[in-house]
Short mmCIF file of C-alpha atoms in Angstrom, two decimals:
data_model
loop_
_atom_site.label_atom_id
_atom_site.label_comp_id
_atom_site.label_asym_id
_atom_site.label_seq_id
_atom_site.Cartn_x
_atom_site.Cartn_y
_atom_site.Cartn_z
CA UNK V 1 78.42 -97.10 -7.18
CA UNK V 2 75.09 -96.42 -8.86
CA UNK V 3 76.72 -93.60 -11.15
CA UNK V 4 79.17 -96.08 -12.37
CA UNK V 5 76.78 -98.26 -13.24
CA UNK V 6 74.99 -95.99 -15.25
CA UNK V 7 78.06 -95.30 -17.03
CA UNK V 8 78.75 -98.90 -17.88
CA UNK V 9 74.99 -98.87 -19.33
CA UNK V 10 75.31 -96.44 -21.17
CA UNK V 11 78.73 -96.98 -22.66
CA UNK V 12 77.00 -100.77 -23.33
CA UNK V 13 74.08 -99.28 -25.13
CA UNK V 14 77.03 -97.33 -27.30
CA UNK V 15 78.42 -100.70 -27.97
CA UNK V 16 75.65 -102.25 -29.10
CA UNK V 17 74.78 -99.38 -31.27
CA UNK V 18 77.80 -99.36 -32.78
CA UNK V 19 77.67 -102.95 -33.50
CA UNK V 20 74.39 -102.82 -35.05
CA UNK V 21 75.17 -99.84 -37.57
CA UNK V 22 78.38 -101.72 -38.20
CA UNK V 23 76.49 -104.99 -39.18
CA UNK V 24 74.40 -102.81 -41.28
CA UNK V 25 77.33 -101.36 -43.03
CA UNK V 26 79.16 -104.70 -43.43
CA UNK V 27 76.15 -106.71 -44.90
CA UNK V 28 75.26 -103.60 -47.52
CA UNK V 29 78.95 -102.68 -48.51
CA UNK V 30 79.95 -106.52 -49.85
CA UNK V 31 76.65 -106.97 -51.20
CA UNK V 32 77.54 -104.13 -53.16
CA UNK V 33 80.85 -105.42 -53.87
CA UNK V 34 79.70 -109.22 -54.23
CA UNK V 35 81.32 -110.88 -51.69
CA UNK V 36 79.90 -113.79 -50.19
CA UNK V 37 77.54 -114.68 -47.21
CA UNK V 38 80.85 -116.93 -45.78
CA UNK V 39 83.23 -113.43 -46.07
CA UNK V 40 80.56 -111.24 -44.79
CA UNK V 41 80.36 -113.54 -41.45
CA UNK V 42 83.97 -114.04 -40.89
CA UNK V 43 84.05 -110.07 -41.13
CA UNK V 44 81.77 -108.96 -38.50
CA UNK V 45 83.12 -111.84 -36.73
CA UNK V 46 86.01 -110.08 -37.11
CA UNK V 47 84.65 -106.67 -35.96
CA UNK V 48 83.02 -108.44 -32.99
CA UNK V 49 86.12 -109.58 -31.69
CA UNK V 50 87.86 -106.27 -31.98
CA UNK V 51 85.02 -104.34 -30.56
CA UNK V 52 85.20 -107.03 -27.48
CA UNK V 53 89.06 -105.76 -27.17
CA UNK V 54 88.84 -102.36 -28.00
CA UNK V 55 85.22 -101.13 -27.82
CA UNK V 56 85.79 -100.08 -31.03
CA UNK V 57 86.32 -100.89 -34.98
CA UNK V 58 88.46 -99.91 -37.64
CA UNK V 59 87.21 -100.33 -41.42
CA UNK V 60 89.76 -101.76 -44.06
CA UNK V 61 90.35 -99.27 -46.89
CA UNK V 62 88.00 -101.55 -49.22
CA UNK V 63 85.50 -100.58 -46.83
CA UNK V 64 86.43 -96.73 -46.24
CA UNK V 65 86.78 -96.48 -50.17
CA UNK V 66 83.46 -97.75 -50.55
CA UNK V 67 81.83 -96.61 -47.81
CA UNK V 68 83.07 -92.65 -48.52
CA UNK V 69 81.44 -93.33 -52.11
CA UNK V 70 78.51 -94.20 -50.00
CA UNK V 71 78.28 -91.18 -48.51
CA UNK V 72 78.25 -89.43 -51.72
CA UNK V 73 75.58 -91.12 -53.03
CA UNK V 74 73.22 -90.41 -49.98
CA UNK V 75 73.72 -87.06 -49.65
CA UNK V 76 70.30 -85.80 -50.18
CA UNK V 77 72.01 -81.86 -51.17
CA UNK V 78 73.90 -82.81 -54.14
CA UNK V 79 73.02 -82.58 -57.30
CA UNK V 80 76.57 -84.32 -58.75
CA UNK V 81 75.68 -87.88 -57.40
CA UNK V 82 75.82 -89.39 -60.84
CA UNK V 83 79.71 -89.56 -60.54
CA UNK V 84 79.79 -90.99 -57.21
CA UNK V 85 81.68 -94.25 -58.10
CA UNK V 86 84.72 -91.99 -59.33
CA UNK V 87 85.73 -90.58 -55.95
CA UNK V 88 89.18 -91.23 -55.40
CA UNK V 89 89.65 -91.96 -51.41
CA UNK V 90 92.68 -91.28 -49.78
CA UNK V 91 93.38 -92.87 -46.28
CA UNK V 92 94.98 -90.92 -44.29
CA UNK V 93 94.27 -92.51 -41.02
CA UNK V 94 98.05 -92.57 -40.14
CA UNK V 95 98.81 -88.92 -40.13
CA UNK V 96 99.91 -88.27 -36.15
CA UNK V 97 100.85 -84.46 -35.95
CA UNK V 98 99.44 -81.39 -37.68
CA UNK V 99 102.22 -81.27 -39.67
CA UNK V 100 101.68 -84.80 -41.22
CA UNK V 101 97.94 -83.54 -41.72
CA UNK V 102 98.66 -80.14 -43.13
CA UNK V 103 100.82 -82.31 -45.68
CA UNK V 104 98.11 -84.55 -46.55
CA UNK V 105 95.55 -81.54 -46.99
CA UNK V 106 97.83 -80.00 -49.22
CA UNK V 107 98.59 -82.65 -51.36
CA UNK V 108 94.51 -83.22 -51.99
CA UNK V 109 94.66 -80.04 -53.18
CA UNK V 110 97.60 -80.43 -55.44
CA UNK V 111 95.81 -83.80 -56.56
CA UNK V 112 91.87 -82.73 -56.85
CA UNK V 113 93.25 -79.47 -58.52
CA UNK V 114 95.00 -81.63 -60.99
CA UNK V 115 95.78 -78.88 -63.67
CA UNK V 116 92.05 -77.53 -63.60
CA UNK V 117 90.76 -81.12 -64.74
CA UNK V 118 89.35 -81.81 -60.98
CA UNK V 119 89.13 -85.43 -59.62
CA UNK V 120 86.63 -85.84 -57.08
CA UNK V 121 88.45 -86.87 -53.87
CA UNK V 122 88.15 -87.15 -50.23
CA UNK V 123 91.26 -87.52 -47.55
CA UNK V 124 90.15 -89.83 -44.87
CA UNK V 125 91.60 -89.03 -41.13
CA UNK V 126 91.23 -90.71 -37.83
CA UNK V 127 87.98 -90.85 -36.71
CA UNK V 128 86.13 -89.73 -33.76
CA UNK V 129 87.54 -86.16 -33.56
CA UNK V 130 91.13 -86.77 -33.51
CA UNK V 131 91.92 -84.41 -36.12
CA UNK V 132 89.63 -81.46 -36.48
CA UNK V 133 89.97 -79.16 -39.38
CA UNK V 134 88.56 -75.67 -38.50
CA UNK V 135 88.51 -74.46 -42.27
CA UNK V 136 84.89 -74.90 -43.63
CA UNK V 137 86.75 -75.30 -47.24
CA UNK V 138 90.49 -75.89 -47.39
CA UNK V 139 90.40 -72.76 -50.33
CA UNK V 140 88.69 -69.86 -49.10
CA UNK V 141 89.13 -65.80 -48.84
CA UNK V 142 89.56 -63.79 -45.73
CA UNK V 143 86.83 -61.81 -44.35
CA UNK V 144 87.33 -59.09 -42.84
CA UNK V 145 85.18 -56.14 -40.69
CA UNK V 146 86.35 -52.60 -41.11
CA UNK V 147 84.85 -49.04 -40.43
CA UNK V 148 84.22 -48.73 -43.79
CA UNK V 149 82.71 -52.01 -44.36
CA UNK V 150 83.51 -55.63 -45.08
CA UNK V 151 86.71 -56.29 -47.13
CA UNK V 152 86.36 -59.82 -48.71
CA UNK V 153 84.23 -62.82 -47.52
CA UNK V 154 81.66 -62.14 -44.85
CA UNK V 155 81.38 -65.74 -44.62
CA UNK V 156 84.60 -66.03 -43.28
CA UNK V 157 84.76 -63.57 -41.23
CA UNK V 158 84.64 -65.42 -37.77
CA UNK V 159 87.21 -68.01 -38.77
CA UNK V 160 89.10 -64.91 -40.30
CA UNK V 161 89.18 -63.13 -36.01
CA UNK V 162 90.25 -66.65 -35.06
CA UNK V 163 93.02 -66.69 -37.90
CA UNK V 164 94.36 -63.64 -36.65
CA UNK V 165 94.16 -64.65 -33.21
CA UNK V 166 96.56 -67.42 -33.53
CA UNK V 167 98.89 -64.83 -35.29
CA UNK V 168 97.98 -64.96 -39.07
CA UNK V 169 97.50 -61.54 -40.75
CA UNK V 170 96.56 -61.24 -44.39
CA UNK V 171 96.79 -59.06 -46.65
CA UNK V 172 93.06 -57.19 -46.29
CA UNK V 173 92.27 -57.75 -50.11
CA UNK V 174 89.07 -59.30 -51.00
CA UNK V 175 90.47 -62.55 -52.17
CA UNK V 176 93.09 -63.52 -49.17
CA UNK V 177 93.19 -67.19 -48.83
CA UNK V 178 93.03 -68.21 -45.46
CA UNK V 179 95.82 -70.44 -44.02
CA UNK V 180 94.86 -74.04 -42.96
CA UNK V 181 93.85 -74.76 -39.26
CA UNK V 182 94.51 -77.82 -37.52
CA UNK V 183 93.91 -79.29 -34.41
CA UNK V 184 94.87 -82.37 -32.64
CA UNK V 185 93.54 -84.42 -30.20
CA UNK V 186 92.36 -81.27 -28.54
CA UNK V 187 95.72 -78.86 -28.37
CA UNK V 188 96.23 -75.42 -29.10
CA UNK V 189 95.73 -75.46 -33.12
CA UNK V 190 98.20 -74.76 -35.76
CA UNK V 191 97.98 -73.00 -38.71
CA UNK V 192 99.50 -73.49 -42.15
CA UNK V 193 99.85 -70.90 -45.09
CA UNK V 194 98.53 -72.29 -48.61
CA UNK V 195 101.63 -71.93 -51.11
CA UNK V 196 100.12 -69.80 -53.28
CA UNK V 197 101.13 -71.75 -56.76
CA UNK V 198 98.95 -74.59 -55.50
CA UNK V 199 95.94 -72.56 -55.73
CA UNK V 200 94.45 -72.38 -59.09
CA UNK V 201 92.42 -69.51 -59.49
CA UNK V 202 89.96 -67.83 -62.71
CA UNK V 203 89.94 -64.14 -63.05
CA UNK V 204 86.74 -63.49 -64.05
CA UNK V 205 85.68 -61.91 -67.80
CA UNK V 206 82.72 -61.95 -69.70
CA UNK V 207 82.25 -63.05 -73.57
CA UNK V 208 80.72 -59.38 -74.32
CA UNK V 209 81.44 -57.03 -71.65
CA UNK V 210 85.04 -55.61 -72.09
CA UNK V 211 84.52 -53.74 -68.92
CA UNK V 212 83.62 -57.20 -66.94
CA UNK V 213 87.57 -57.72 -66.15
CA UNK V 214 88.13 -53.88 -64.18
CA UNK V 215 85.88 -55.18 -61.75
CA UNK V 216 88.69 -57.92 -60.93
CA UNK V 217 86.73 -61.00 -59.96
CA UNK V 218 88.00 -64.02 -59.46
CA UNK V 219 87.31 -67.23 -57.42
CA UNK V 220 89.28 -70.54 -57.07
CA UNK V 221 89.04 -73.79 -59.05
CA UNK V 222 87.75 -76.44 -56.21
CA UNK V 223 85.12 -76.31 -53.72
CA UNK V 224 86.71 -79.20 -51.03
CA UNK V 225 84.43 -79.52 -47.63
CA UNK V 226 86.61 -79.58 -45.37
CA UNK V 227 84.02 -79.57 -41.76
CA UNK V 228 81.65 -81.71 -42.30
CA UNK V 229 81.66 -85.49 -40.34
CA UNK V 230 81.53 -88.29 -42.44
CA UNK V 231 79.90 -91.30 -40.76
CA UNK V 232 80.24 -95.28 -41.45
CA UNK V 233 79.12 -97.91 -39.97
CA UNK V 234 78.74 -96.10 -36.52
CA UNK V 235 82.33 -94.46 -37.15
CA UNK V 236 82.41 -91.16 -37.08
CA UNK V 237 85.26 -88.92 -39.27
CA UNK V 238 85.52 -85.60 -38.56
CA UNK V 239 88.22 -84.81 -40.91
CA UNK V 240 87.36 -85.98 -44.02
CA UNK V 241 87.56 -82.92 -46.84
CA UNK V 242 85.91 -83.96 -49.87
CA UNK V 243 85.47 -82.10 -53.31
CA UNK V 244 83.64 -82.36 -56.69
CA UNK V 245 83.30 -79.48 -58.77
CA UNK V 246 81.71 -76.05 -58.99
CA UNK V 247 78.01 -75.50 -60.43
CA UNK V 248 78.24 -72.42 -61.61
CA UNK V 249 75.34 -71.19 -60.19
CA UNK V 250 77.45 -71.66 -57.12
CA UNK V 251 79.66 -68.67 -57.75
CA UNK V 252 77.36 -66.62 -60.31
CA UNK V 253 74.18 -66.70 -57.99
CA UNK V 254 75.67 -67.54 -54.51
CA UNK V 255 79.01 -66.79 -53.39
CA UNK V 256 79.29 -63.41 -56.00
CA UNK V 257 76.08 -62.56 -56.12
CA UNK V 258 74.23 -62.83 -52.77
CA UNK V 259 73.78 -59.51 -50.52
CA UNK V 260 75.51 -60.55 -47.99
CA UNK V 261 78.50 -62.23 -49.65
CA UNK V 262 79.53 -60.22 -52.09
CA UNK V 263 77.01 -58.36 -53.66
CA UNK V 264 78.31 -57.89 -57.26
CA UNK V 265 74.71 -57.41 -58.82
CA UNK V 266 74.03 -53.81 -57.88
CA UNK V 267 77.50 -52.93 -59.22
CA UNK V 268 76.98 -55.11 -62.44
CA UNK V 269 73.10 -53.63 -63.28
CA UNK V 270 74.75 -50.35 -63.10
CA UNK V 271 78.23 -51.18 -65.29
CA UNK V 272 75.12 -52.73 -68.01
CA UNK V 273 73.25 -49.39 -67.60
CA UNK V 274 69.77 -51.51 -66.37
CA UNK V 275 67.40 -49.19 -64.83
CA UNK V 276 67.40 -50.17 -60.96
CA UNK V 277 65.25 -47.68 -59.91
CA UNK V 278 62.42 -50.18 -59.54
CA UNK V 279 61.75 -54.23 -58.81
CA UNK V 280 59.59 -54.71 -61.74
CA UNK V 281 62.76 -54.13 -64.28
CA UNK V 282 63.83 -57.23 -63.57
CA UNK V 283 67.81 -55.85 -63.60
CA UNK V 284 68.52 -57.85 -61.06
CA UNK V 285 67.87 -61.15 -62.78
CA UNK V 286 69.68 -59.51 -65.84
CA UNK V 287 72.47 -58.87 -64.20
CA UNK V 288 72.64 -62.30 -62.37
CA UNK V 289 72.29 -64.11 -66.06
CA UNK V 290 75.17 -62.19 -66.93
CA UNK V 291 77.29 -63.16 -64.03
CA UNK V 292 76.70 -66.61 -64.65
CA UNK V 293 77.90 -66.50 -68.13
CA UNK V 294 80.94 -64.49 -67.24
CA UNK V 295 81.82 -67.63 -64.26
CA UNK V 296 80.99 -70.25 -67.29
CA UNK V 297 82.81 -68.61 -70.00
CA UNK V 298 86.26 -67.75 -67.30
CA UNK V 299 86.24 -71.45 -66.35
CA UNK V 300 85.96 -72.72 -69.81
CA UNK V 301 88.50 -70.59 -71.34
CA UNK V 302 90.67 -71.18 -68.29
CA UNK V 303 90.26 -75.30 -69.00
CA UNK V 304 89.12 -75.84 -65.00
CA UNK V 305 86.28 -78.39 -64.84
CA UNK V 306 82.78 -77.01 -64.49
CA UNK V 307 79.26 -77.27 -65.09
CA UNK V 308 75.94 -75.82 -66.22
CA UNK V 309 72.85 -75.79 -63.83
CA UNK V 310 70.79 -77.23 -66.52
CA UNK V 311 73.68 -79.82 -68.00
CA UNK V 312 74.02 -81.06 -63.45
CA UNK V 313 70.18 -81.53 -63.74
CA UNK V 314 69.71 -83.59 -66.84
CA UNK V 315 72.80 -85.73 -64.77
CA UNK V 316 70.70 -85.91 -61.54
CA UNK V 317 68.19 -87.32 -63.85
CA UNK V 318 70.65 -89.92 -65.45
CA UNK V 319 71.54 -90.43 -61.65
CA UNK V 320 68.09 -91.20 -60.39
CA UNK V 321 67.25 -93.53 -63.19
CA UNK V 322 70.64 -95.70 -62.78
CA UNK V 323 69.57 -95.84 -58.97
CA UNK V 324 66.47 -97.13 -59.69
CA UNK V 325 67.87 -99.86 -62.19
CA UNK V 326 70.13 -100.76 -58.66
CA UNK V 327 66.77 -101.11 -56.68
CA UNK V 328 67.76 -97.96 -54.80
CA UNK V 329 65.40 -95.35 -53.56
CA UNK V 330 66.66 -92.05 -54.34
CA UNK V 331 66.32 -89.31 -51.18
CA UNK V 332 66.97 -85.89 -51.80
CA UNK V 333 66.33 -82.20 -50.09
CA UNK V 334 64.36 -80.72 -52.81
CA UNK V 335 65.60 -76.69 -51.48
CA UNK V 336 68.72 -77.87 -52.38
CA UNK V 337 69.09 -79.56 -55.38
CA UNK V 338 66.87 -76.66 -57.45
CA UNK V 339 69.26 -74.72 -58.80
CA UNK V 340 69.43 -71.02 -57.84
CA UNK V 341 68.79 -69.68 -60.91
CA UNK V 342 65.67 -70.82 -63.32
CA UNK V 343 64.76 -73.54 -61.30
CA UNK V 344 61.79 -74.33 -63.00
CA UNK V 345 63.53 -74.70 -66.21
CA UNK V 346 64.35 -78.68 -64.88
CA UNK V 347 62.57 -81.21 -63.77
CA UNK V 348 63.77 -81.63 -60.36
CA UNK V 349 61.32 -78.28 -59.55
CA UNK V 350 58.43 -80.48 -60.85
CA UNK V 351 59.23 -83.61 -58.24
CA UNK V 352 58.77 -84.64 -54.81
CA UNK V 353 62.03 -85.96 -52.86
CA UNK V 354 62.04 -88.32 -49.75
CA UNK V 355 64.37 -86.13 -47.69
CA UNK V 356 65.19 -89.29 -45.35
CA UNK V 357 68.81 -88.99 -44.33
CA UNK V 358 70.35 -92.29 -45.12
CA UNK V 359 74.14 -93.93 -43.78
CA UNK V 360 76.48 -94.10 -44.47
CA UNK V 361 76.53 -89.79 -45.23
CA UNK V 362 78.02 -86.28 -44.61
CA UNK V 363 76.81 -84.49 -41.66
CA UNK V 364 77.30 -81.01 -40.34
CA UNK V 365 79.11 -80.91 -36.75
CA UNK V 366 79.57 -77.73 -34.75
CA UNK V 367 82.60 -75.36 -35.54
CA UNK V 368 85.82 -75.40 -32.74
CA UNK V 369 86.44 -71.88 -33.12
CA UNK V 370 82.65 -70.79 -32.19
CA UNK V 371 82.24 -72.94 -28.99
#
């Protein structure tokens, strides 16, 4: 008897949280959208009643659509917030099996892709871990562990064993693209091969280096988040893949570059004959300049969106001041939004950032396949 009164306490103290983070929500979301004090209170009035029925709430797509721009806005790790009022939402709240999910995943990447001109989007599923999507990003190459080595991503290579474990095999190149995996309510996952002429990717060349395209790089046209929770109002998605698009400091100084990714500076210093025999050469910030001109100059000439470290900084800064116009305070993770490479080239190194982690926002949740 006293156990199940703790659980009723404790499942009232949920409620009431829930219905305080949903007033919260409601009141800030059609302020934003000017709606009146009348609408707001027949809303959570609304909401009350449902919660009373259900113990829950469901948001109307007005305030998913706005609430997922939300999240954009507050997420103290991006540097593209300027264009967070052009996120196209799609609710897909009604998708049942994995089937109907891997369908809507693959049809945000048709539609962010969008001929390399990339929209910024985000596919909304049912909340509160219905749907779990074990990919960290819906595109994404293979890792894999051999005795001679790593053969692609060694970021991937966990999700890669797991892959394989529910009977996917790649081909062991470096730039495999792993197949969607999908879970529902809990069962045995499924997973779903990408067809490969929905995948945009740049082979990688440089502007001056003739020799830059035998080392046959290449990396895909849109980064879309694919494991992260987005939260609203107390609701909690954690299937919500989301996109903008690639920094190229990214791929040049991250994903290509970093020694345990994969490593292309050693190999570039020596195709640009840079003495490497010491630090103090500075080859490999040479060769890391170089990289990031070959990943500008490929994207360009390949017409797939894409921008500059210094051009996503002077936008941060167009970003902040619009904020401030809206009586916003602007929170950001200052290790994050310096860029990678010259960092104190912009003025974001020069500033303090109130790191406070606002809602609605995108938070990290633990992965399926490592628990």
């Amino acid at each position: 008897m006293k156990k199940h009164k703790e659980i009723e306490g404790r499942m009232l103290r949920n409620q009431e949280q829930l219905w305080n983070e949903a007033v919260q929500f409601i009141r800030l979301c059609y302020q934003e959208l000017g709606k009146s004090e009348e609408t707001i209170r027949q809303r959570l009035q609304q909401i009350r009643d449902e919660m009373e029925q259900t113990g829950t709430y469901s948001h109307t797509y007005e305030e998913l659509e706005h609430g997922a721009k939300m999240a954009w806005r507050n997420s103290n790790r991006c540097i593209g917030r300027l264009f967070w009022q052009t996120l196209q939402v799609i609710d897909a709240r009604h998708a049942e099996t994995e089937e109907d999910v891997a369908a809507h995943l693959l049809h945000h990447i048709e539609f962010a892709t969008n001929n390399g001109k990339i929209r910024p989007t985000i596919t909304v599923f049912k909340p509160d871990g219905t749907v779990r999507i074990w990919n960290h990003q819906l595109i994404r190459y293979a890792g894999y562990e051999t005795k001679d080595g790593i053969i692609g991503d060694s970021a991937s290579l966990t999700l890669t064993k797991a892959c394989q474990q529910l009977g996917w095999e790649g081909e062991r190149t470096h730039f495999d693209i792993l197949p969607l995996v999908i879970q529902v309510s809990g069962k045995q996952p499924k997973w779903f091969e990408i067809p490969k002429e929905l995948v945009l990717e740049v082979p990688l060349e440089h502007p001056s280096f003739s020799w830059f395209r035998d080392l046959q790089l290449k990396w895909y046209a849109v980064p879309i988040i694919s494991d992260m929770c987005l939260e609203i109002g107390g609701i909690r998605y954690m299937a919500a893949p989301f996109n903008g698009w690639y920094m190229e400091t990214e791929i040049g100084a991250r994903n290509l570059a970093d020694d345990y990714r994969y490593n292309m500076l050693p190999k570039i210093a020596s195709c640009m004959g840079l003495d490497m025999s010491t630090n103090a050469t500075l080859w490999k910030d040479k060769a890391l300049i170089e990289l990031n001109m070959a990943v500008l100059y490929s994207y360009k000439k390949a017409g797939v969106s894409m921008v500059d470290h210094h051009t996503a900084a002077q936008q941060f800064k167009l970003f902040e001041q619009k904020e401030q116009e809206a009586c916003r305070h602007v929170t950001g993770d200052w290790t994050w939004l310096i860029p990678p490479v010259s960092p104190a080239t912009t003025h974001i190194f020069h500033k303090n950032y109130d790191n406070t982690v606002v809602v609605p926002n995108f938070f990290y949740q633990s992965r399926p396949y490592e628990s």
